[in-house]
Short mmCIF file of C-alpha atoms in Angstrom, two decimals:
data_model
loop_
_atom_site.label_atom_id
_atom_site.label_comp_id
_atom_site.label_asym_id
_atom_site.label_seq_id
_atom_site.Cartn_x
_atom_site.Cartn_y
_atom_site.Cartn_z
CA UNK A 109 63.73 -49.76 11.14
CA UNK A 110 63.78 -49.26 7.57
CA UNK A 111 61.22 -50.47 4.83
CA UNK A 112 63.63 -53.09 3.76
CA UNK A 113 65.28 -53.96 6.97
CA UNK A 114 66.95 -57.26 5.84
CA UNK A 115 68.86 -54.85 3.52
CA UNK A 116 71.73 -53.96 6.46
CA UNK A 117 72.38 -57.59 7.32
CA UNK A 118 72.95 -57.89 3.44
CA UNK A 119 75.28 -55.41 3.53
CA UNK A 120 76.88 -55.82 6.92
CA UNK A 121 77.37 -59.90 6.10
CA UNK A 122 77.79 -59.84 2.32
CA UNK A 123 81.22 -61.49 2.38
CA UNK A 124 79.31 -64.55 4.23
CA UNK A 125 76.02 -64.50 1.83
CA UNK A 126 78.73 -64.53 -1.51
CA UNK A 127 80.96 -67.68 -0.48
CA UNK A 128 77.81 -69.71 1.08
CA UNK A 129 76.53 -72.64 -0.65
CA UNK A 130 73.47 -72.93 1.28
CA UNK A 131 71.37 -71.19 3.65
CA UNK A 132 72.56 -73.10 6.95
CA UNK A 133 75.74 -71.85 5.95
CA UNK A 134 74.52 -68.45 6.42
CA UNK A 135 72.70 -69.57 9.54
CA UNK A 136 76.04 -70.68 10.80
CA UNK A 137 77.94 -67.79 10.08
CA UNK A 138 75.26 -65.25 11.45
CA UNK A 139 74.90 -67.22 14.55
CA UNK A 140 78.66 -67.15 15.60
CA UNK A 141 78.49 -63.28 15.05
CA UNK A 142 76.00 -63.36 17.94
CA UNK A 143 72.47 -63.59 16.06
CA UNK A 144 69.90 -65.03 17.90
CA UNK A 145 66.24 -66.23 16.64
CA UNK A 146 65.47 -63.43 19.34
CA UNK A 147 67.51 -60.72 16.89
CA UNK A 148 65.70 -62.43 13.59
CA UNK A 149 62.38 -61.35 14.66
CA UNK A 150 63.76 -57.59 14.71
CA UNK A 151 64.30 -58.25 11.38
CA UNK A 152 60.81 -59.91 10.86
CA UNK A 153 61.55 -63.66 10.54
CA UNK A 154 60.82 -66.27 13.02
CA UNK A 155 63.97 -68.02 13.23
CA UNK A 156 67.51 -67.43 12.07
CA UNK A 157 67.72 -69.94 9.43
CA UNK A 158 64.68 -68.21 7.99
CA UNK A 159 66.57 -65.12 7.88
CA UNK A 160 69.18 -67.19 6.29
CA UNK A 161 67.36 -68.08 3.55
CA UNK A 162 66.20 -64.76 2.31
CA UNK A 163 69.98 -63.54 2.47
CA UNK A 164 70.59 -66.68 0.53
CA UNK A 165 67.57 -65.89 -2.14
CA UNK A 166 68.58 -62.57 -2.12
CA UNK A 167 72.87 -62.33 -2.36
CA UNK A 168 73.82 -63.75 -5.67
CA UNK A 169 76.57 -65.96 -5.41
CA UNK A 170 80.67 -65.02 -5.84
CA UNK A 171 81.18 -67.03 -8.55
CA UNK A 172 80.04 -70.19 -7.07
CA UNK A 173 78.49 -72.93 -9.25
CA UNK A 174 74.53 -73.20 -7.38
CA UNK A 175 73.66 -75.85 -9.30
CA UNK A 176 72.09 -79.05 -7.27
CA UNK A 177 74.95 -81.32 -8.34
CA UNK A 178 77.42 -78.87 -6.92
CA UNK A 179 79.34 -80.06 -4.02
CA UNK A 180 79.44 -77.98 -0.77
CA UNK A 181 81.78 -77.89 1.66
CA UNK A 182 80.07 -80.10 3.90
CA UNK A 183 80.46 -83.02 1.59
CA UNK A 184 84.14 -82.03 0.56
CA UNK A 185 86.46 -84.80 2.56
CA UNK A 186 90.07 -84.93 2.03
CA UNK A 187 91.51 -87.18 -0.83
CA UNK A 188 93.94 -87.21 -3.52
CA UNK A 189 91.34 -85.31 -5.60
CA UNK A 190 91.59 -82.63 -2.99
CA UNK A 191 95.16 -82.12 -3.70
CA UNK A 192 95.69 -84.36 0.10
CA UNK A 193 97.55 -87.32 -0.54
CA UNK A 194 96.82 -90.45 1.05
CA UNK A 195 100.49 -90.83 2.65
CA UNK A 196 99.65 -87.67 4.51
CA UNK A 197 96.67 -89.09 6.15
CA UNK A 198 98.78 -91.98 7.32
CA UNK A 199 101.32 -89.85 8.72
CA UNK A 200 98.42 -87.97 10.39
CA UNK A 201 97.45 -91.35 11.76
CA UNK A 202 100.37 -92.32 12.86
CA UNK A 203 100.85 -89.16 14.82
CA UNK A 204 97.77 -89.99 16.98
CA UNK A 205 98.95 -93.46 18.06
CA UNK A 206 101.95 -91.42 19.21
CA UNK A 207 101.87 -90.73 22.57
CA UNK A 208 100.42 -94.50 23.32
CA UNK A 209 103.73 -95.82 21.65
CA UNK A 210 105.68 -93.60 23.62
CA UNK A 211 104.18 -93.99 27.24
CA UNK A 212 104.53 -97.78 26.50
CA UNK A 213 108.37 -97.13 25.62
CA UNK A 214 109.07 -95.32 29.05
CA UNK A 215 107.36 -97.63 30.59
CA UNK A 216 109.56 -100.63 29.41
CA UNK A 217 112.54 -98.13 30.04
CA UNK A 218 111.51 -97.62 33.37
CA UNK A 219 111.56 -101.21 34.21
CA UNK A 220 114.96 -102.09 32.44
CA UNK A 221 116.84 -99.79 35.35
CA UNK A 222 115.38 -102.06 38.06
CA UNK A 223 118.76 -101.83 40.44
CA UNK A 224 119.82 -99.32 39.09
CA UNK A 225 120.93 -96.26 41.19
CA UNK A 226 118.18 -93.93 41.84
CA UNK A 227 119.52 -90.97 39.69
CA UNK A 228 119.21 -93.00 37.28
CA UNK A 229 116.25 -94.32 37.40
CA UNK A 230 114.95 -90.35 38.27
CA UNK A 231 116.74 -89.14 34.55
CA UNK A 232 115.33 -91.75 32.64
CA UNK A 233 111.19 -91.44 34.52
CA UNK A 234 112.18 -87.50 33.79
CA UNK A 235 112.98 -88.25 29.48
CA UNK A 236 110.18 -90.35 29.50
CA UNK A 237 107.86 -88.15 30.82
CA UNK A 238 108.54 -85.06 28.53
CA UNK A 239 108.39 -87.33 25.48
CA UNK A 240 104.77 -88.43 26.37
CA UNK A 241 103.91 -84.72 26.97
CA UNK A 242 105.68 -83.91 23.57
CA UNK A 243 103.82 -86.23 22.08
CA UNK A 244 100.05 -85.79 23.15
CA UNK A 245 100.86 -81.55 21.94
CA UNK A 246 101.49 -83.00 18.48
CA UNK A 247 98.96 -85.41 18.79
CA UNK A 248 96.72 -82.10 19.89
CA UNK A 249 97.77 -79.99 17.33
CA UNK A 250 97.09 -81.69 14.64
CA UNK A 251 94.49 -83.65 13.02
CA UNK A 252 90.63 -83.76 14.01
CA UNK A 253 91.35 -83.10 17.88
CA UNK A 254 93.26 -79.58 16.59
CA UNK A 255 91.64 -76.52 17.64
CA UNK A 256 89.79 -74.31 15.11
CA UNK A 257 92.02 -71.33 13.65
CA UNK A 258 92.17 -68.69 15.68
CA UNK A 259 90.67 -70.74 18.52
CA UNK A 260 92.47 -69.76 22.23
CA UNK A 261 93.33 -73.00 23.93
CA UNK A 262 92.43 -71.91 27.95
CA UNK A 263 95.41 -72.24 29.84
CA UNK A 264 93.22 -73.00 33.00
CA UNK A 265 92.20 -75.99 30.79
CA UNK A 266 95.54 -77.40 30.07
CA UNK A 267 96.17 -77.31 33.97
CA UNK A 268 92.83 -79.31 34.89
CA UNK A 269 93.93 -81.68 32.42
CA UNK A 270 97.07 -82.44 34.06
CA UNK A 271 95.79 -82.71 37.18
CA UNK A 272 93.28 -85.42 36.31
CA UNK A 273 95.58 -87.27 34.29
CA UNK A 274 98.73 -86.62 37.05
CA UNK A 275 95.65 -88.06 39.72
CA UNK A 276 94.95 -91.23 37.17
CA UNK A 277 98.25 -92.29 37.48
CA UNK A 278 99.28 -91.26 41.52
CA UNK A 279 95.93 -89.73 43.30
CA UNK A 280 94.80 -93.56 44.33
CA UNK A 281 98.06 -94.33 45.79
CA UNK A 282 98.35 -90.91 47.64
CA UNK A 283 94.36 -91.04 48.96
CA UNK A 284 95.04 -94.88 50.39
CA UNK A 285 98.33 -93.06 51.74
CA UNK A 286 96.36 -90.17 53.49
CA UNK A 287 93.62 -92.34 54.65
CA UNK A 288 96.09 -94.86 56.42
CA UNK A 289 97.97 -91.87 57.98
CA UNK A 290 100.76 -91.31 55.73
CA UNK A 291 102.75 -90.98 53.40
CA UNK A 292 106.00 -91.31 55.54
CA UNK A 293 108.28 -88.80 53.71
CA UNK A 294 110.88 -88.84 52.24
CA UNK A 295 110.65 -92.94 52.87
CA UNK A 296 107.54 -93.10 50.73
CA UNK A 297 108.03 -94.39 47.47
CA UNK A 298 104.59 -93.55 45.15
CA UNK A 299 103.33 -96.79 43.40
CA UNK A 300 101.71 -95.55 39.39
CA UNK A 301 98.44 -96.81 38.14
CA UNK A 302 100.92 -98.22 35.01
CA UNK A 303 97.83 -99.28 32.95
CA UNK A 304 95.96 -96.18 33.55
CA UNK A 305 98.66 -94.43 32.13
CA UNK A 306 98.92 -96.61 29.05
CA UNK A 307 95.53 -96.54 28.79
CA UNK A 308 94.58 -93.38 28.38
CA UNK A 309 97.72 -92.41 26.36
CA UNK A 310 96.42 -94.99 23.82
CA UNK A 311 93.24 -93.46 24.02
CA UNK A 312 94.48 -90.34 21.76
CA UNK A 313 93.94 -92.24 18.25
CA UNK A 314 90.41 -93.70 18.98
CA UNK A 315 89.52 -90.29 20.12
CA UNK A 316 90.89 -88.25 17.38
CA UNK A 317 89.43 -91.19 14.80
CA UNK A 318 85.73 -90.58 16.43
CA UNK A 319 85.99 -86.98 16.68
CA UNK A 320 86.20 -87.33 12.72
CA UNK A 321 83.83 -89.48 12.28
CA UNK A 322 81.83 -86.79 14.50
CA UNK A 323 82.63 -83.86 12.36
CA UNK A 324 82.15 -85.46 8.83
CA UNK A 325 78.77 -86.61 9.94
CA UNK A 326 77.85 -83.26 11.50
CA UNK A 327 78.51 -81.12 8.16
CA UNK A 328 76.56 -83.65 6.00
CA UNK A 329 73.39 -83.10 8.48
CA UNK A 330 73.81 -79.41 8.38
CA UNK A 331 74.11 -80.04 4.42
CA UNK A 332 71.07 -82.14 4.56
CA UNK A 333 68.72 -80.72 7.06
CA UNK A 334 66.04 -78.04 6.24
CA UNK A 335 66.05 -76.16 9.27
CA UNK A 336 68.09 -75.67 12.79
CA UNK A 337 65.67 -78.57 14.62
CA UNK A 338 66.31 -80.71 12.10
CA UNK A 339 69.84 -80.68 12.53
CA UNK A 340 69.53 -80.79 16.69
CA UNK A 341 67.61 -83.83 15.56
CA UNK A 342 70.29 -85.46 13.14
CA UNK A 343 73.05 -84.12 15.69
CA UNK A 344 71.66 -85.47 19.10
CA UNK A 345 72.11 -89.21 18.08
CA UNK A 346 75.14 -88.56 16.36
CA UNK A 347 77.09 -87.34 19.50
CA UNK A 348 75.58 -89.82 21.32
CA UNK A 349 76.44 -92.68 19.34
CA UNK A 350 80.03 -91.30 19.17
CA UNK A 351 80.28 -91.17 22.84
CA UNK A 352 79.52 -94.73 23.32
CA UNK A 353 81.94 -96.11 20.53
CA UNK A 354 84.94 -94.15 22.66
CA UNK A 355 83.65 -95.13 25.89
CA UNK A 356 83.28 -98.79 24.55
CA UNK A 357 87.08 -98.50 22.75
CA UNK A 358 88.25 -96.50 26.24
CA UNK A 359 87.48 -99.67 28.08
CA UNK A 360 88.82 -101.94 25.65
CA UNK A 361 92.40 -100.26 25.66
CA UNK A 362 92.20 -100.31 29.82
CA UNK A 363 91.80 -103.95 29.73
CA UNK A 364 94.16 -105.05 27.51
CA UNK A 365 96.57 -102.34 28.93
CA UNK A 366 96.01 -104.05 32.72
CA UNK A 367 96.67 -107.67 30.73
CA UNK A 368 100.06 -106.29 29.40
CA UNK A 369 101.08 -103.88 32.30
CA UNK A 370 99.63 -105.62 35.24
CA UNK A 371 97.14 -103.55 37.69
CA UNK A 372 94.80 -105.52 39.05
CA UNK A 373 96.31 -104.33 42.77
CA UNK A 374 94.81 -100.82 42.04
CA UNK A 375 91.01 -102.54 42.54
CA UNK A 376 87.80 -103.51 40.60
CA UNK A 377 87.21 -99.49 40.46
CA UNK A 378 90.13 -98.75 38.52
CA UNK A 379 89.14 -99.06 35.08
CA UNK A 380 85.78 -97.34 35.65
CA UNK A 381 87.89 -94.25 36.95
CA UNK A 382 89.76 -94.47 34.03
CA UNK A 383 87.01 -94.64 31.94
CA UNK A 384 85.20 -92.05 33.15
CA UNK A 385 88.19 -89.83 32.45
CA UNK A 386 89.14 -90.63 29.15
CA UNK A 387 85.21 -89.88 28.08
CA UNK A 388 85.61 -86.36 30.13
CA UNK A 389 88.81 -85.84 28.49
CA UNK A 390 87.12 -86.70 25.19
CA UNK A 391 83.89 -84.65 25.31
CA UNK A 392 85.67 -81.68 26.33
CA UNK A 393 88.22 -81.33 23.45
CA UNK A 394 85.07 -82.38 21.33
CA UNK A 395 83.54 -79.51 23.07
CA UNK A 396 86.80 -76.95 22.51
CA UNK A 397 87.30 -78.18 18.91
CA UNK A 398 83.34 -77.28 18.02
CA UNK A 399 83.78 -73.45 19.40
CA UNK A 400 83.03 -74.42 23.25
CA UNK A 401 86.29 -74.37 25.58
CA UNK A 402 84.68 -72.66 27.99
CA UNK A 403 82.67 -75.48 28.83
CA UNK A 404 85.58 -78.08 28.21
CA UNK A 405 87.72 -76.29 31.21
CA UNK A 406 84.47 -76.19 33.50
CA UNK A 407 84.07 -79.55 32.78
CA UNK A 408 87.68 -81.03 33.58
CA UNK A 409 87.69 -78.13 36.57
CA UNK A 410 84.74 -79.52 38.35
CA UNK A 411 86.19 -83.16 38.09
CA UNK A 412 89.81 -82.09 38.86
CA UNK A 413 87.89 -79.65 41.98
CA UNK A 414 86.09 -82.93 43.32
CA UNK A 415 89.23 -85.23 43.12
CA UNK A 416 91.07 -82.22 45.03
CA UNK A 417 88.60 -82.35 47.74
CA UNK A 418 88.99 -85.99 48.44
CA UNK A 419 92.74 -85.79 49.87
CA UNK A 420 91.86 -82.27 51.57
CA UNK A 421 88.88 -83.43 53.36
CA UNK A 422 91.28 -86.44 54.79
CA UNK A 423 93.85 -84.18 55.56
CA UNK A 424 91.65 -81.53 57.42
CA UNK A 425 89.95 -84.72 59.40
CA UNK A 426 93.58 -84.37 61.55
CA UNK A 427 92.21 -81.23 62.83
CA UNK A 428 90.99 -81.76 66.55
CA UNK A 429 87.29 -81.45 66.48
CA UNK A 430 86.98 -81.60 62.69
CA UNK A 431 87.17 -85.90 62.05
CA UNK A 432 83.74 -86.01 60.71
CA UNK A 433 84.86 -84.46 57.68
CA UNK A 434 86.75 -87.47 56.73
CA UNK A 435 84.43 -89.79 57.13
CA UNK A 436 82.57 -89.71 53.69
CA UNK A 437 85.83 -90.15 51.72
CA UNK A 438 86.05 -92.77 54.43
CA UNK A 439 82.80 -94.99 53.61
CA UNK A 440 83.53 -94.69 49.54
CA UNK A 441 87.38 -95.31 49.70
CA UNK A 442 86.23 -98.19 52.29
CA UNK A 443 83.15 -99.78 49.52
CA UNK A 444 84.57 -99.43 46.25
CA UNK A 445 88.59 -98.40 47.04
CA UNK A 446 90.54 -95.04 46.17
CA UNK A 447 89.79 -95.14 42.87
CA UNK A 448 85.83 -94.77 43.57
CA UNK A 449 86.77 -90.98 44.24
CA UNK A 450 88.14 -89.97 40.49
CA UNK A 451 85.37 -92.51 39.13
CA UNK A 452 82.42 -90.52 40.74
CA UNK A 453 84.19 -87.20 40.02
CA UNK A 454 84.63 -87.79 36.37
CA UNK A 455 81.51 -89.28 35.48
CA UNK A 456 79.53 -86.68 37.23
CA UNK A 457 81.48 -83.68 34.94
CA UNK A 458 81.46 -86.32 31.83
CA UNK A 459 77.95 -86.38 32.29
CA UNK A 460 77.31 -83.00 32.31
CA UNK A 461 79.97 -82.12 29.58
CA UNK A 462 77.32 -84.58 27.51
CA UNK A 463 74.53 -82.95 28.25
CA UNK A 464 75.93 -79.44 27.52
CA UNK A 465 77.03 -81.09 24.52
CA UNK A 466 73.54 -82.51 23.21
CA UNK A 467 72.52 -78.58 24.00
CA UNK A 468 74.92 -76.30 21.99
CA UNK A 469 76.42 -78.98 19.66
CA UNK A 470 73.17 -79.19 17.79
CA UNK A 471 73.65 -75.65 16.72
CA UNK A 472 74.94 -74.37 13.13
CA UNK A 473 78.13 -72.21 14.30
CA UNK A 474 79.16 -75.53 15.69
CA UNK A 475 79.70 -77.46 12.24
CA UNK A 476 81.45 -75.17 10.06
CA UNK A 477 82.23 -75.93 6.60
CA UNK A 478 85.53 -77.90 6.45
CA UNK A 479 88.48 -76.20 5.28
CA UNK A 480 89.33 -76.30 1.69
CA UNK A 481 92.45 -78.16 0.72
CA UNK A 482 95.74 -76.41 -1.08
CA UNK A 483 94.23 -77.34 -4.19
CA UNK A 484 91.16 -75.96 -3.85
CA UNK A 485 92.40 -72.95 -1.74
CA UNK A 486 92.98 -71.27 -5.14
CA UNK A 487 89.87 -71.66 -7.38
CA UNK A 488 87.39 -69.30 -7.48
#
């Protein structure tokens, strides 16, 4: 170790110390390249925001105006003094209430070919379908629920996903199916959890207006706190208090979706299931968006894993000798109806998803400075 051994990470991370306009910046930018508070005390500080701060003391600035009345990035928000005008926001808005619009359209489109012939029927369920999946990508793609550049979007993720959502809509009907000793194919004709579906299509521009309100907040406590346990301490409630406003706007949408669409056949469970999967749905692309998709596609895996189990654990019951294996899907189906199965599963991984969350979401890498607008993109 040399005499001076800050002196490497000056020069290995002076790009990062020139642009930063404060130290948490720097903490930020050294903890995504993998330094830990373990790796600061090689380098003779106790933490890694103290390391930040002598690389901020010690790199003079690129040019940047220092100055306390200086605004950083974490208080820049989008406006027409940004060069964003406010018509693109709406647009942006509009976007996100999307793929509710749209389920709600093939919906209504589904019901206007009652008697009509079954291809029909099939072509139009098909259209409506891809335009709801069209829509949540845009919806995904853009705005506050859009993945960080150069972010990989896991594949495996996108899969779970369906299958929760696919289960939402069909996986009561097929469990009561199973459990009853059916379906009788081809004669079966699946019944959809209508509301569900609306529901949590809906749920896109609540979600995409709290994850936001989320990030804004986040970058103004890194901007304000002095250290990384102040921030945990700023973040904690934050993401808290953000998961309750969705949960409390997920069950609002449900129950004014099963006034309009009808559902109350599917059982007092229903909307809990629901519920429970729009918050898993929602802490995981919080969790992907914030540098985590790892933990997003455990998340959705372990629910979409659970829900899986239900139907196999039925179906294996058939077996001679192995009926005992049915009967705990049994005794829950039988107390709270099919819908008790997604409602435990999702809750269990949105619960742990949150508590992940409160963990790594409380770091610095996970509120980087937001990105500078066209206008600004330009000036030194």
């Amino acid at each position: 170790m040399t005499a001076d051994p800050v002196k490497i990470l000056m020069y290995r991370h002076r790009a990062l110390c020139e642009r930063a306009v404060d130290p948490l910046e720097i903490a930020a930018g050294l903890e995504a390249h993998g330094v830990t508070d373990r790796t600061a005390a090689r380098f003779r500080h106790r933490d890694v925001f103290s390391l930040a701060e002598e690389l901020y003391a010690r790199v003079p600035r690129a040019g940047q105006d220092t100055s306390a009345d200086a605004p950083g990035p974490a208080e820049r928000e989008p406006g027409p003094a940004s060069g964003e005008l406010p018509p693109c926001r709406a647009v942006r808005g509009a976007v996100q209430l999307l793929p509710g619009a749209v389920c709600a359209a093939a919906v209504a489109a589904h019901e206007s070919t009652a008697g009509s012939t079954t291809l029909v029927r099939t072509g139009v369920d098909a259209a409506g379908l891809l335009l709801v999946v069209l829509a949540l990508r845009l919806a995904l793609r853009s705005g506050p629920l859009r993945l960080r550049r150069g972010a990989a979007g896991s594949r495996t993720a996108v899969l779970w996903a369906g299958w929760t959502a696919a289960y939402a809509v069909y996986g009561d009907w097929l469990l009561g199916q199973l459990l009853a000793g059916g379906p009788d194919l081809p004669s079966a004709h699946p019944r959809a959890a209508v509301a569900s579906a609306v529901g949590l299509a809906c749920a896109l521009a609540p979600a995409a207006g709290c994850a936001h309100w989320f990030a804004v907040r986040g970058r103004r406590g890194l901007a304000a706190s002095r250290g990384l346990t102040e921030l945990a301490a700023r973040v904690r409630p934050l993401l808290a208090g953000v998961t309750l406003v969705f949960l409390g706007a997920m069950a609002a949408l449900l129950a004014a979706a099963r006034l309009a669409f009808g559902g109350t056949a599917d059982g007092w469970t229903a909307v809990p299931a629901a519920t429970a999967l729009g918050v898993l749905l929602f802490l995981a692309r919080l969790l992907a968006v914030h540098g985590f998709p790892r933990a997003a596609a455990t998340g959705i895996g372990t629910a979409a894993a659970l829900e899986a189990l239900a139907p196999a654990l039925v179906l294996a019951a058939r077996l001679p000798g192995l009926a005992p294996l049915g009967t705990p899907v049994a005794a829950l189906t039988g107390a709270a109806g099919p819908a008790a199965v997604p409602a435990v599963a999702c809750t269990a991984a949105a619960l742990g998803l949150l508590v992940h969350g409160l963990r790594v979401l409380t770091g610095a890498c996970a509120h980087p400075p937001a990105p500078l607008a066209p206008a600004e993109a330009g000036r030194p």
